[in-house]
Coordinates of C-alpha atoms in Angstrom, one line a residue:
T1 CA 92.9 106.4 84.0
R2 CA 92.9 108.8 86.6
L3 CA 91.1 109.2 89.5
S4 CA 91.6 112.5 91.6
G5 CA 90.0 114.7 94.1
F6 CA 87.2 112.7 95.9
A7 CA 85.9 112.4 99.3
I8 CA 85.2 108.8 100.0
T9 CA 83.8 107.3 103.1
A10 CA 82.2 104.3 104.0
A11 CA 82.8 102.2 101.0
P12 CA 80.0 99.8 100.5
T13 CA 80.0 96.2 99.2
S14 CA 83.5 95.4 98.8
G15 CA 84.9 97.7 101.0
I16 CA 87.2 99.2 99.0
G17 CA 87.5 103.1 98.7
V18 CA 89.2 102.9 95.5
D19 CA 89.7 99.4 93.5
A20 CA 91.5 99.4 90.3
R21 CA 92.0 96.1 88.2
N22 CA 93.8 94.9 85.2
A23 CA 95.2 98.6 83.9
N24 CA 97.8 100.4 82.5
D25 CA 98.6 104.3 82.9
V26 CA 96.8 104.5 86.3
A27 CA 96.8 107.5 88.7
I28 CA 94.8 107.4 91.4
Q29 CA 95.8 111.2 93.6
N30 CA 94.4 113.5 95.9
N31 CA 91.8 111.6 97.6
Q32 CA 90.4 111.5 101.0
I33 CA 89.3 108.1 102.1
T34 CA 87.9 107.4 105.6
N35 CA 86.1 104.7 107.7
V36 CA 86.7 101.8 104.7
Q37 CA 86.3 98.0 105.7
N38 CA 88.9 96.3 103.4
F39 CA 91.4 98.6 102.0
G40 CA 91.6 102.3 101.3
I41 CA 93.0 101.7 98.0
F42 CA 93.6 98.6 96.0
Y43 CA 95.4 97.9 92.6
G44 CA 95.4 94.3 91.4
A45 CA 96.6 92.5 88.2
D46 CA 95.3 88.8 87.9
S47 CA 94.6 88.3 84.0
G48 CA 98.0 87.2 83.2
G49 CA 98.8 90.2 81.0
T50 CA 101.7 92.6 81.3
F51 CA 100.6 95.8 82.8
N52 CA 102.7 99.4 83.2
N53 CA 102.7 102.6 85.2
V54 CA 100.5 103.0 88.3
T55 CA 100.9 105.7 90.4
I56 CA 99.3 106.2 93.7
E57 CA 100.3 109.5 95.2
N58 CA 99.0 112.4 97.6
N59 CA 96.3 110.5 99.1
S60 CA 94.9 111.0 102.5
I61 CA 93.4 107.6 104.0
S62 CA 92.4 106.9 107.4
N63 CA 90.6 104.0 109.5
V64 CA 90.6 100.7 107.4
A65 CA 88.9 98.3 109.7
T66 CA 90.4 94.9 108.1
Y67 CA 93.3 95.3 105.9
D68 CA 95.7 97.9 104.3
G69 CA 95.8 101.2 103.8
I70 CA 97.1 100.5 100.2
F71 CA 97.3 97.4 98.7
A72 CA 99.2 97.1 95.1
G73 CA 99.6 93.2 93.7
V74 CA 99.9 90.9 91.0
S75 CA 98.8 87.2 90.8
G76 CA 97.8 84.8 87.9
G77 CA 101.2 85.1 85.5
S78 CA 100.6 88.9 85.5
T79 CA 103.4 91.4 85.6
L80 CA 103.3 95.1 86.6
N81 CA 106.1 97.5 85.8
N82 CA 106.6 100.7 87.7
L83 CA 104.2 101.1 90.5
V84 CA 105.1 103.9 92.7
I85 CA 103.2 104.9 95.8
R86 CA 104.2 108.1 97.0
N87 CA 103.6 111.1 99.5
N88 CA 100.2 109.5 101.1
Q89 CA 99.1 110.0 104.3
I90 CA 97.6 106.8 106.2
N91 CA 96.1 106.7 109.5
T92 CA 95.2 104.0 111.4
A93 CA 94.9 100.2 109.3
T94 CA 94.4 97.0 111.0
R95 CA 97.2 95.1 109.0
D96 CA 99.6 97.1 107.0
G97 CA 99.5 100.8 106.1
I98 CA 101.3 100.0 102.5
G99 CA 101.3 96.3 101.5
V100 CA 102.8 94.9 97.8
G101 CA 102.7 91.3 96.7
A102 CA 103.2 89.0 94.0
G103 CA 101.8 85.7 93.7
N104 CA 101.3 82.8 91.4
N105 CA 104.1 83.0 88.7
S106 CA 103.7 86.8 88.7
Q107 CA 106.2 89.9 88.6
L108 CA 106.0 93.3 90.0
N109 CA 109.2 95.2 88.7
Q110 CA 110.5 98.3 90.0
A111 CA 108.2 99.2 92.5
T112 CA 109.0 102.5 94.6
I113 CA 107.3 103.3 97.9
T114 CA 108.7 106.6 98.8
K115 CA 108.1 109.6 101.0
N116 CA 104.9 108.2 102.9
Q117 CA 103.5 109.4 106.1
V118 CA 102.3 105.9 108.1
T119 CA 100.7 105.8 111.5
N120 CA 99.1 103.6 113.9
T121 CA 98.9 100.2 111.9
G122 CA 98.5 96.5 113.1
R123 CA 100.9 94.6 111.8
F124 CA 104.0 96.5 109.7
G125 CA 104.0 100.4 108.4
I126 CA 105.2 98.9 105.1
G127 CA 105.0 95.3 104.0
A128 CA 106.1 93.6 100.9
G129 CA 106.6 89.7 100.1
I130 CA 106.1 86.9 97.6
D131 CA 103.5 84.5 98.9
T132 CA 101.7 86.5 100.7
P133 CA 99.0 85.8 103.5
N134 CA 95.8 84.6 101.3
I135 CA 93.3 87.2 101.2
S136 CA 89.8 86.6 101.1
P137 CA 87.6 87.5 98.2
P138 CA 86.8 90.0 96.1
V139 CA 90.4 90.5 96.1
I140 CA 93.2 88.5 94.9
T141 CA 94.7 85.5 96.2
L142 CA 98.5 85.2 96.3
L143 CA 99.1 81.9 98.4
N144 CA 100.9 80.3 96.1
S145 CA 104.3 82.0 94.9
D146 CA 105.8 79.4 92.2
G147 CA 108.2 81.3 90.8
S148 CA 107.4 85.1 91.1
T149 CA 110.0 88.2 91.5
L150 CA 109.3 91.1 93.6
S151 CA 111.6 94.3 93.1
V152 CA 111.0 97.3 95.4
A153 CA 112.9 100.4 97.0
I154 CA 111.4 101.8 100.1
T155 CA 112.6 105.3 100.7
N156 CA 112.2 108.3 102.6
N157 CA 109.0 106.9 104.8
T158 CA 108.0 108.0 108.3
I159 CA 106.3 105.2 110.1
T160 CA 105.0 106.0 113.6
N161 CA 103.2 103.3 116.1
S162 CA 103.3 100.1 113.7
G163 CA 103.0 96.7 114.7
T164 CA 100.5 97.5 117.5
N165 CA 98.3 94.6 117.0
G166 CA 99.5 92.1 119.2
S167 CA 97.5 88.9 118.6
S168 CA 99.1 88.8 115.2
P169 CA 100.6 85.6 114.6
F170 CA 103.7 86.8 113.1
P171 CA 106.1 89.5 114.3
S172 CA 105.5 93.1 113.3
G173 CA 107.4 96.3 112.9
S174 CA 107.8 99.2 110.9
V175 CA 108.9 97.3 107.7
G176 CA 108.2 93.4 106.5
I177 CA 109.8 92.0 103.9
A178 CA 108.8 88.0 103.0
T179 CA 109.5 85.0 100.5
Q180 CA 108.1 81.6 100.9
D181 CA 109.2 80.1 98.0
A182 CA 113.1 79.1 97.0
N183 CA 112.1 79.3 93.5
S184 CA 110.9 83.0 93.8
R185 CA 113.1 86.2 93.9
V186 CA 112.8 89.1 96.2
C187 CA 115.1 92.5 96.1
F188 CA 114.9 95.4 98.3
E189 CA 116.1 98.8 99.0
L190 CA 115.6 100.7 102.5
S191 CA 117.1 103.9 103.1
G192 CA 116.2 107.3 104.0
N193 CA 113.1 105.7 106.2
T194 CA 112.3 106.9 109.9
S195 CA 110.7 104.9 112.4
T196 CA 109.5 105.6 115.5
S197 CA 107.5 102.6 116.4
P198 CA 107.8 100.7 119.4
A199 CA 107.9 96.9 120.4
S200 CA 105.2 95.0 119.3
P201 CA 103.1 93.9 122.4
G202 CA 103.2 90.4 123.1
L203 CA 105.4 89.4 120.7
P204 CA 108.7 87.7 121.2
Y205 CA 110.6 89.3 118.0
S206 CA 110.1 92.7 117.1
A207 CA 112.5 95.0 114.8
S208 CA 112.1 98.1 112.5
L209 CA 113.3 96.1 110.2
D210 CA 111.5 92.2 109.8
L211 CA 112.9 89.8 107.2
F212 CA 110.5 86.7 106.9
L213 CA 112.4 83.3 105.1
I214 CA 109.7 80.9 105.4
N215 CA 109.2 77.4 104.6
Q216 CA 105.2 77.0 105.0
A217 CA 102.9 74.5 103.5
G218 CA 105.8 72.4 102.3
L219 CA 107.0 74.9 100.0
P220 CA 110.9 74.7 99.4
G221 CA 112.8 77.8 100.9
P222 CA 114.7 79.9 101.3
N223 CA 117.1 80.5 98.5
A224 CA 119.9 82.8 99.5
A225 CA 120.6 83.6 96.0
N226 CA 116.9 84.7 95.4
F227 CA 116.4 87.0 98.7
Q228 CA 118.7 90.1 97.8
I229 CA 119.2 93.1 99.6
A230 CA 120.6 96.5 98.2
G231 CA 123.1 97.8 101.2
R232 CA 122.4 94.9 103.4
D233 CA 125.4 95.5 105.3
S234 CA 124.6 99.0 105.9
L235 CA 120.8 99.2 106.5
N236 CA 121.3 100.4 110.1
A237 CA 123.5 103.5 108.6
L238 CA 121.3 103.8 105.7
N239 CA 118.1 104.5 108.1
N240 CA 116.7 106.6 110.9
G241 CA 115.3 106.4 114.3
T242 CA 114.7 103.0 115.7
F243 CA 116.3 101.3 112.7
D244 CA 119.2 100.2 114.8
V245 CA 117.5 96.6 115.4
V246 CA 117.2 94.7 112.3
N247 CA 116.3 90.8 112.5
M248 CA 116.0 88.0 109.9
F249 CA 113.4 85.0 110.6
I250 CA 113.7 81.5 109.4
N251 CA 111.0 79.3 110.0
P252 CA 110.2 78.8 112.5
V253 CA 110.6 82.6 113.6
T254 CA 114.0 82.1 114.8
P255 CA 116.2 85.2 114.7
A256 CA 119.4 85.0 112.8
A257 CA 121.9 87.5 111.8
L258 CA 121.2 89.8 109.0
N259 CA 124.3 88.8 107.0
D260 CA 123.9 85.2 107.3
T261 CA 123.9 82.3 104.7
N262 CA 120.3 83.2 104.0
S263 CA 120.5 86.7 101.9
T264 CA 123.2 87.4 99.1
A265 CA 124.1 91.6 99.4
V266 CA 123.9 93.3 96.1
A267 CA 124.8 97.2 95.0
S268 CA 121.3 97.5 93.4
C269 CA 117.7 95.8 92.6
P270 CA 116.8 95.8 88.7

């Protein structure tokens, strides 16, 4: 399934510029999307099946009023293998420039977010998580993670002016990684990224990389063995710009050292 070369403005009804669901071998390329309500591009798998090979690349997205420039997520016991989000330009999204997530006993494997340019986002330039905040219909709900898996490489992206929404209930910054379930596993690589984002207005904690290990709604967590970071002790050296401050947040958003007992350093992610 390929969607390429379209100009999409003011998407009606769903408020989504491009909306793809439960599909294999998807390529969304070379589109110009502007002035949409919910998402510029959305891919979701929630049927409980296994899906492979989703590529979102070379798109230009601007002015997303409510959520993310690009979002890809799995839920309902689904599996997505090989997600690539590459070479997109995103300017102005109220929440995240690019977001990926897994919930409800689902797996997002081998996700790559690379060489994107993200500017002017309300929360994160790039956000990845398990048990991400509930999103109202028509998009997928990821609220109850229940043993999900997320493996993502975030490399060589340029992120400018993220975390501009001072009313956000969470800290914000260039990159945010979250898990809220001790039975779920997150593994991520972060390298070659450049951040020139200022401190977020009105928030007590802000950094280029925010890691959330949160026990919310009675869920047990975090579990250090299930929160894995490739190159954990070298993240500052592996990234550019203002990636000189790296914080980890444990409920209730208390800053801790990156190499504390709530995470595990690994050589690479599966």
